Coordinates of C-alpha atoms in Angstrom, one line a residue:
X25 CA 5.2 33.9 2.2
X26 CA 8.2 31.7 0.6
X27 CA 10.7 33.0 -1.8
X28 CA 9.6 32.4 -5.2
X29 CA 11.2 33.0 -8.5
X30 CA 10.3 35.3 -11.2
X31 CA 6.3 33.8 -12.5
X32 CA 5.8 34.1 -16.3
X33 CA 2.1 33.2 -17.9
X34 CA 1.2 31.9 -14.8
X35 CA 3.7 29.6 -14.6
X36 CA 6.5 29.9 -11.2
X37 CA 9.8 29.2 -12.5
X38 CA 10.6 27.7 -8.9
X39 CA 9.2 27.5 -5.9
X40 CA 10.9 27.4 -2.6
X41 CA 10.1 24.9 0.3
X42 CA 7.9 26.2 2.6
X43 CA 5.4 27.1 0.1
X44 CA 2.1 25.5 -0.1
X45 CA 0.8 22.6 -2.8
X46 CA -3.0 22.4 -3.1
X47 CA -4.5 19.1 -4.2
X48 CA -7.8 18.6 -5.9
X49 CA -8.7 15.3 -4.9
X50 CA -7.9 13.3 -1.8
X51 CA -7.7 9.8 -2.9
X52 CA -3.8 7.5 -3.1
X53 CA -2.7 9.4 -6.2
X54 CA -2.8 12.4 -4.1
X55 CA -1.9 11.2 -0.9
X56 CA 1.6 9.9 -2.4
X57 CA 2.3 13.5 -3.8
X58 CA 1.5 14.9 -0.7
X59 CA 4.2 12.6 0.7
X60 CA 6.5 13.4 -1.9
X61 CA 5.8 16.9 -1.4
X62 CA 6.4 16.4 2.3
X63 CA 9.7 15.4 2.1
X64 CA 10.5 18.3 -0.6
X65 CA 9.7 20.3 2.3
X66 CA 6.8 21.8 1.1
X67 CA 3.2 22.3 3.2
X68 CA -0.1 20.3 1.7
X69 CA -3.7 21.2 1.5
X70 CA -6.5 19.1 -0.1
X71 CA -10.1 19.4 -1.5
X72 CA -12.0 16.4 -1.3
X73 CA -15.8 15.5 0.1
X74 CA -14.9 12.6 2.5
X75 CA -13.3 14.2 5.7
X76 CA -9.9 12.6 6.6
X77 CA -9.2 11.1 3.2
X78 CA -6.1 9.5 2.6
X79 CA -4.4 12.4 1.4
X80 CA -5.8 14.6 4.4
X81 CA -3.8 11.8 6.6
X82 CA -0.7 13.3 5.2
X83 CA -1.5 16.8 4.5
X84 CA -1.4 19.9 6.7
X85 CA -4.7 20.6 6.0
X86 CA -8.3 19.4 4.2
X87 CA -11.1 21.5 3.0
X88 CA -14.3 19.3 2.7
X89 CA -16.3 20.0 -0.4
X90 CA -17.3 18.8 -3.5
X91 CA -14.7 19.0 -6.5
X92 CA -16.8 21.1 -8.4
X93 CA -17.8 23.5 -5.6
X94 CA -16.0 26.8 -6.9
X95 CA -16.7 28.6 -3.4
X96 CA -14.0 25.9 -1.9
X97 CA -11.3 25.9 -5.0
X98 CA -11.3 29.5 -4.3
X99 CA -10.0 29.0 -0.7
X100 CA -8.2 26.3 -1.4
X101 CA -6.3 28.4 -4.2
X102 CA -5.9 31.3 -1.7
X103 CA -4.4 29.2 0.8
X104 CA -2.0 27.6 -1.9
X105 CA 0.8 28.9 -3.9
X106 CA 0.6 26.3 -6.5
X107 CA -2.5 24.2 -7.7
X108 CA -2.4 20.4 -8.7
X109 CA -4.9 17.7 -9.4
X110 CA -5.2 13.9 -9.0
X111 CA -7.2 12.6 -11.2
X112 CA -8.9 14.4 -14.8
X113 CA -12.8 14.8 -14.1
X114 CA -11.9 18.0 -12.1
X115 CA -13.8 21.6 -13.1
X116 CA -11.3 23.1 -15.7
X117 CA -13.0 26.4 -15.5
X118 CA -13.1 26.6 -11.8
X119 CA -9.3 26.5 -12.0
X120 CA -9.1 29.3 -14.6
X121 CA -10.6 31.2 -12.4
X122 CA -8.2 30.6 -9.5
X123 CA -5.3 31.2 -11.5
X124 CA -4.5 35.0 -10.0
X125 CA -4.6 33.7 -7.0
X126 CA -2.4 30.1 -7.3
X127 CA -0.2 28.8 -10.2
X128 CA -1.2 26.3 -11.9
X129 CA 1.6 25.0 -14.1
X130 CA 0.0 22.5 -15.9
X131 CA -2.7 24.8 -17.2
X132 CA -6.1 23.2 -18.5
X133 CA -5.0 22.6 -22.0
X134 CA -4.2 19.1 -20.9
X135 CA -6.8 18.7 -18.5
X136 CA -9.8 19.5 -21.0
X137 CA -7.9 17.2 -23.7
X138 CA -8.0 14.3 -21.3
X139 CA -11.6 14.9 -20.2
X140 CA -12.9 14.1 -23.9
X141 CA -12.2 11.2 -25.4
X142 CA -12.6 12.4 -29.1
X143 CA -10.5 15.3 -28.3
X144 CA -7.6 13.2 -26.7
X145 CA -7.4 10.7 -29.9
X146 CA -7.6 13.9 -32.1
X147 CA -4.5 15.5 -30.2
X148 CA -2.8 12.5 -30.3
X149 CA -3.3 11.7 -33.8
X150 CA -2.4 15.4 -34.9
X151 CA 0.8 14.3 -32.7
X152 CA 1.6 11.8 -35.4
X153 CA 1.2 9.2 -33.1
X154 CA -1.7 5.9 -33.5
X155 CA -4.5 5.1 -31.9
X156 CA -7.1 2.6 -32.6
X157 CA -9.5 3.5 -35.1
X158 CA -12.5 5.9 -33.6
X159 CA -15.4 7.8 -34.7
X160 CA -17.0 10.3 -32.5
X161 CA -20.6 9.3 -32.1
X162 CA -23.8 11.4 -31.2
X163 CA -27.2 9.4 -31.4
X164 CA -28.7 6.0 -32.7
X165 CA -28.1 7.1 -36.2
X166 CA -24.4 7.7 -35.5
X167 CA -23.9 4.7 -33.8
X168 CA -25.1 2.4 -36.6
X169 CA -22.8 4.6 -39.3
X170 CA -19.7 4.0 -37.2
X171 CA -20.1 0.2 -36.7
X172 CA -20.6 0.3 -40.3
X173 CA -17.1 1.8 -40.9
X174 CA -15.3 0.5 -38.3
X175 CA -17.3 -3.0 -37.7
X176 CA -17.5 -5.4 -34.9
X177 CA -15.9 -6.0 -32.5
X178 CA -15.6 -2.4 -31.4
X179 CA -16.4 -0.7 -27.6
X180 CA -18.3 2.0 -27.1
X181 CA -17.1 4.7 -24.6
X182 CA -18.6 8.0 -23.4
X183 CA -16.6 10.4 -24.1
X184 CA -16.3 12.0 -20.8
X185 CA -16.4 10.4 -17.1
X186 CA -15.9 6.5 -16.8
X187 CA -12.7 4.8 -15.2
X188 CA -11.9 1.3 -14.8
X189 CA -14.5 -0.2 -17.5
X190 CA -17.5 2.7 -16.9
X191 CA -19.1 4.2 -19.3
X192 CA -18.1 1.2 -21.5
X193 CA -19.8 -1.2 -23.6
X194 CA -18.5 -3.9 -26.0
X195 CA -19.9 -4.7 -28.5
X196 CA -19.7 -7.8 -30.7
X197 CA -22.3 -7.8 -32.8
X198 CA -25.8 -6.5 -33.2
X199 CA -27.2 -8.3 -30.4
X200 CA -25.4 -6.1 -28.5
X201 CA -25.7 -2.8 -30.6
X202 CA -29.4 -3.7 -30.6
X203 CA -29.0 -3.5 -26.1
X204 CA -26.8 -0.8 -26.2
X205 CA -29.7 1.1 -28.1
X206 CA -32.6 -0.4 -26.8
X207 CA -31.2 1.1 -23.3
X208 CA -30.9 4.9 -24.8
X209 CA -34.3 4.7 -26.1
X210 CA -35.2 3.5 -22.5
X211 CA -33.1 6.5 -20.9
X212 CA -34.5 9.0 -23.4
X213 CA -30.8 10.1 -24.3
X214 CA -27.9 9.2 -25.8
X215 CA -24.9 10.0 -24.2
X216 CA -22.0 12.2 -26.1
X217 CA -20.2 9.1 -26.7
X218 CA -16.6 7.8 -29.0
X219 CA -16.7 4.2 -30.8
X220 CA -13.3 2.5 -31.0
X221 CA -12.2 0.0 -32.8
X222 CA -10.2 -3.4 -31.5
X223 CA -6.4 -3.5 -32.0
X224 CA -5.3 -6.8 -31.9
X225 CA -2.7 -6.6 -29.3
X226 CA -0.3 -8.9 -27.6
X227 CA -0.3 -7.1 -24.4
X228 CA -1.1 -3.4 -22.9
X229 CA 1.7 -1.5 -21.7
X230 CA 2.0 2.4 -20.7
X231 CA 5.1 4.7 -20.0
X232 CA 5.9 7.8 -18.1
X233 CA 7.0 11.3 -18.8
X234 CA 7.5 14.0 -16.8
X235 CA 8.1 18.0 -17.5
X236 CA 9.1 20.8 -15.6
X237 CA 8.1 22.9 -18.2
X238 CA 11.2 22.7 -20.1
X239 CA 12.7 19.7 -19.6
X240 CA 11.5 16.6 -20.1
X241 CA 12.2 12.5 -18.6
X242 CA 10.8 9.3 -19.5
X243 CA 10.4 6.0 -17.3
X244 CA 10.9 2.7 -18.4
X245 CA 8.4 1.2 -20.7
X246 CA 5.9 -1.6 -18.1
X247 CA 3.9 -4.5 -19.2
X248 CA 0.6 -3.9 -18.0
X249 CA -2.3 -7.1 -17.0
X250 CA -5.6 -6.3 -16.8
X251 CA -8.6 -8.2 -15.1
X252 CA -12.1 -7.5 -15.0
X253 CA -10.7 -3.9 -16.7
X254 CA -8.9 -2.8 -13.5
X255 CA -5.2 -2.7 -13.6
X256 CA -3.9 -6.3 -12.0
X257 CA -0.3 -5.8 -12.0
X258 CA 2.8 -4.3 -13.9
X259 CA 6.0 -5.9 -14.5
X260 CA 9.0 -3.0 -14.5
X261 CA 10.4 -3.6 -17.5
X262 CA 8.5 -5.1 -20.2
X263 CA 10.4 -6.9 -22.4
X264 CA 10.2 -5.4 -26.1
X265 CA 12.4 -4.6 -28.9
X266 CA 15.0 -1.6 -28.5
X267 CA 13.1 -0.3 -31.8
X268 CA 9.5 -0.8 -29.5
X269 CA 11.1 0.9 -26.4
X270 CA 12.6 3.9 -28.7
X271 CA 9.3 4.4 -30.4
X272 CA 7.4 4.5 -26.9
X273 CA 10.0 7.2 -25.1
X274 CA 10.1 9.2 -28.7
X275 CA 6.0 9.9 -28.4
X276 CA 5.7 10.1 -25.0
X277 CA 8.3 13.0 -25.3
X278 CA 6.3 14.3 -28.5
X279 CA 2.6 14.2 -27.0
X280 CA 4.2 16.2 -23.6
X281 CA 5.8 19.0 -26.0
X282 CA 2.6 19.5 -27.1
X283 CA 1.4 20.6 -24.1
X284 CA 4.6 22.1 -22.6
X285 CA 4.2 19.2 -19.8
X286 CA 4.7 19.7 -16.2
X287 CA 4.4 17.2 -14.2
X288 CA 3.7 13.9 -14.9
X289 CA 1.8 12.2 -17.7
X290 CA 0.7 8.5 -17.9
X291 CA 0.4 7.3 -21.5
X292 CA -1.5 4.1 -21.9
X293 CA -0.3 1.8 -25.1
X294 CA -1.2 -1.4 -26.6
X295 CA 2.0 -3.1 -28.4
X296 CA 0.5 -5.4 -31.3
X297 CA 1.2 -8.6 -32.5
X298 CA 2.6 -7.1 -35.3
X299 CA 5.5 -4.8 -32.9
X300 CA 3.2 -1.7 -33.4
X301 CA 2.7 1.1 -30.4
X302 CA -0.6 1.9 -30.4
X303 CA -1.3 4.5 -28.0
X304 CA -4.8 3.6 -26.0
X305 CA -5.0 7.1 -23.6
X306 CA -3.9 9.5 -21.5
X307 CA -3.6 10.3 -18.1
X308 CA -2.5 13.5 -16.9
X309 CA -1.0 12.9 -13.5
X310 CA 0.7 9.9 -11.9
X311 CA -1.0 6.6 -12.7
X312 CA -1.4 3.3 -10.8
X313 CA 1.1 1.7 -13.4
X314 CA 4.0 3.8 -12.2
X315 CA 3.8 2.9 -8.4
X316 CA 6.5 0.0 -9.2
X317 CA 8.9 3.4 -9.3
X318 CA 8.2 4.4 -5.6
X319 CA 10.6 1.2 -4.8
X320 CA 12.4 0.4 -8.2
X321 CA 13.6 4.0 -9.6
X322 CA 16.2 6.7 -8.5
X323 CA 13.3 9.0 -9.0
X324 CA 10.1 8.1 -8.6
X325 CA 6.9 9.4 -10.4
X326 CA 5.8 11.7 -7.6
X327 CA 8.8 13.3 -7.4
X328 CA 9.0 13.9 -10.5
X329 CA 5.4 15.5 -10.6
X330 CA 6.1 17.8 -7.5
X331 CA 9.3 18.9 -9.3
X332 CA 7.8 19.2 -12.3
X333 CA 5.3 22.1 -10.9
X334 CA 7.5 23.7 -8.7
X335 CA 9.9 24.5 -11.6
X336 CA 12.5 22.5 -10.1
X337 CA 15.5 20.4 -12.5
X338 CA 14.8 16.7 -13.6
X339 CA 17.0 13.9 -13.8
X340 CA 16.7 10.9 -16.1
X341 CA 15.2 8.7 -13.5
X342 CA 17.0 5.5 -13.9
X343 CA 15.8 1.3 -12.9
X344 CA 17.4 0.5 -10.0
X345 CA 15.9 -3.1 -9.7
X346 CA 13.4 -4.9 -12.2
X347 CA 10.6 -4.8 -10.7
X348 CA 6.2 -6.5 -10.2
X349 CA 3.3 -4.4 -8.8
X350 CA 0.2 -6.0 -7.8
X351 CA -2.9 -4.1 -6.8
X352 CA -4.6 -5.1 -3.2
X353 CA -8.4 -4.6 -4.1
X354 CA -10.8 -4.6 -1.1
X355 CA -10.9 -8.2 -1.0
X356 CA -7.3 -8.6 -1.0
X357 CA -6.8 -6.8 1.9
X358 CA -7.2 -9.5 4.2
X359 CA -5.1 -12.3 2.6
X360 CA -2.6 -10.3 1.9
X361 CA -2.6 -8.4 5.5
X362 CA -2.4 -12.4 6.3
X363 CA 0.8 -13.3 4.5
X364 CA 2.5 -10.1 5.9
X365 CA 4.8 -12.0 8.1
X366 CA 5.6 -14.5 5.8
X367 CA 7.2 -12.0 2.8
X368 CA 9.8 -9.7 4.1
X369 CA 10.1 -8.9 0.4
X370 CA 6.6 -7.2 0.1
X371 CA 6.7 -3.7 -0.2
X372 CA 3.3 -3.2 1.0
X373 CA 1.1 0.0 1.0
X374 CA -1.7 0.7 2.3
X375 CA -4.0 3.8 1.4
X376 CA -5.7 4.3 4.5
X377 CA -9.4 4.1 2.9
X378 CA -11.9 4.1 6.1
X379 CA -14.2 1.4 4.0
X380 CA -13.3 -1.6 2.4
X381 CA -14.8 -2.4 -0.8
X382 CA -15.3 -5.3 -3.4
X383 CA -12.9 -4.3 -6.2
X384 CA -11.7 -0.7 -5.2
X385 CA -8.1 -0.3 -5.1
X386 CA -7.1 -0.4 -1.1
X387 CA -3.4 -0.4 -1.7
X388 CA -0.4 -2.3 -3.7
X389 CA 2.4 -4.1 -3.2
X390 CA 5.7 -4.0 -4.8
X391 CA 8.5 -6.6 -5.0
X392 CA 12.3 -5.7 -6.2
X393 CA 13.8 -9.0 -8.1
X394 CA 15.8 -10.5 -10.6
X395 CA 13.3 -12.5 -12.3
X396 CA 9.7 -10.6 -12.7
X397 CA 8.0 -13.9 -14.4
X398 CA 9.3 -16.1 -11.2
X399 CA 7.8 -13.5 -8.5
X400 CA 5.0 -13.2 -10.7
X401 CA 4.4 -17.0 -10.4
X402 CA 5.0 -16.6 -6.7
X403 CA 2.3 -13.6 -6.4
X404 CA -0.2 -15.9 -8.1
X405 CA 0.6 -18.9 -5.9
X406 CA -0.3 -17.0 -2.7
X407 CA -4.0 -17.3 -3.7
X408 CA -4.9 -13.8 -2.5
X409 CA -6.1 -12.6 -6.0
X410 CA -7.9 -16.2 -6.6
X411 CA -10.6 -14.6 -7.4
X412 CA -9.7 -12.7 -10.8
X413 CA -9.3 -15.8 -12.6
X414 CA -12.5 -16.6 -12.2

């Protein structure tokens, strides 16, 4: 067993390499921990359903099984000295009840505020920090009392589950309140749901911080495009106001005291025409936003979430190079597998997903450079990604 440091609250102060990282999850998020972990020296195991998933590609070991299956987060926690996850709709209590036997440094607190959306804008409101107006909605009859406070247009989330534009409906007027409750009626139910109002934004934009349980680092502040609600690309850094880029690193510091981060935690924003920081949500792991840091930071995200929950110190991570990340969805993968060749300046990867798919995120591909709007241009003009602008 490796050396470890005095644990307090279920929490290791450090953790030595040698020891063992369990992931729930085995998708990209997880498979570039794993790789972080790897070269930290630690050893990697993985829950995830689909045998040889791209974390299990890097890992030492995969146990195959549902994420809610409490028989295999048992073994998996036994076979682990510390406990991480890569994405938020995990079992909360399933990891309580692991915690004798793994730590799990970023508790559930987080996790459980994340997996609700009413209870994510009410901890971040109680933070002192905006969010879009939002009323927590129940049935037919709560719907229609919400749109009356908040009006149209306004979208309609449920308030647990959905990624990527699931479990979302806009809604713009009552043509489509009248669908949206035509369809429950049809269903018999009406999901738990949240109704948010628009913010009149001139553009989306999300920043990193990362804990160690103490200590505390922020990323740079990206410019986030969105098509067809999947993240396009993100251009490292956005251009804002010093006054824009304080308030961002100030809350994103104040939201992770709250929950005595460790770890890393994405925190998507809208900035408004207006030079407000609105804050849209929370993610609490890496996010696909932060990938540009792999290539562009002296620390990258990764590292910074295996440090975090092995109790190890945190530097500021500094920009070495501004810097444009584009998602390759599953119909990108063959244009831009084409141009390969051609763009020695492509920091390509590639997740290792056994089946292509329309729309689901295969890989990404960073490029360093001294002027993001130019290689933004140039992404564009390849025509791999021709068909988001349709």
């Amino acid at each position: 067993m490796p050396s470890l440091s005095e644990e307090t609250n279920g929490k290791i102060s450090q953790l030595m390499p040698g020891a063992t990282i369990g992931i729930i999850g085995g998708g990209q998020l997880g498979q570039m921990m794993a790789i972080s972990a790897k070269y930290h020296g630690f050893r990697v195991g993985t829950l995830d359903p689909t045998p040889d998933c791209p974390v299990a590609q890097v890992a030492d070991f995969q146990i195959v099984a549902e994420y809610d299956d409490k028989t295999a987060i048992h073994e998996l926690a036994e076979r682990s000295d510390v406990l991480t996850y890569e994405f938020e709709n995990v079992d909360a209590d399933a990891i309580d009840e692991v915690r004798d036997l793994a730590a799990v440094p970023q508790g559930t607190d987080l996790l459980r505020v994340t997996q609700d959306r009413v209870h994510e804008k009410q901890f971040i409101n109680d933070h002192g920090t905006p969010t879009a107006p939002w009323k927590s909605v129940d049935d037919a009859g709560g719907l229609r009392e919400a749109i009356r406070e908040i009006g149209y247009p306004a979208v309609l989330k449920t308030r647990c589950g959905g990624y990527d534009g699931h479990g979302q409906d806009v809604l713009r007027g009552d043509d489509d309140l009248d669908r949206v409750l035509a369809r429950a009626q049809e269903e018999g139910s009406f999901p738990a749901s949240i109704l948010e109002g628009f913010v009149d934004f001139a553009f989306e934009a999300s920043i990193l911080v990362s804990g160690n349980g103490t200590d505390l680092v922020t990323f740079p502040i990206v410019h986030n495009e969105h098509r067809n609600n999947i993240l396009h690309l993100t251009i490292a850094p956005a251009q804002v106001e010093p006054r824009i880029e304080r308030e961002a690193h100030e809350l994103a510091v104040r939201l992770a005291k709250g929950f005595e981060l460790a770890g890393t935690l994405a925190i998507e924003l809208f900035i408004t025409k207006d030079g407000r920081v609105v804050v849209n949500e929370l993610a609490p792991r890496p996010h696909n936003s932060g990938h540009y840091t792999i290539e562009a930071c002296s620390l990258d995200q990764f590292d910074a979430h295996v440090r975090g929950i092995v109790g190890w110190p945190l530097e500021q991570p500094r920009l070495l190079s501004p810097a444009v990340m584009v998602n390759v969805l599953g119909q990108h993968v063959a244009p831009t597998r084409a141009l390969i060749a051609e763009h020695p300046e492509w920091n390509v990867h590639d997740y290792g997903k056994a089946e292509i798919k329309h729309d689901r995120k295969m890989g990404h591909i960073t490029v360093l450079t001294d002027n993001t709007a130019a290689t933004v241009d140039a992404l564009e003009e390849t025509g791999c990604w021709n068909d988001l602008n349709d």
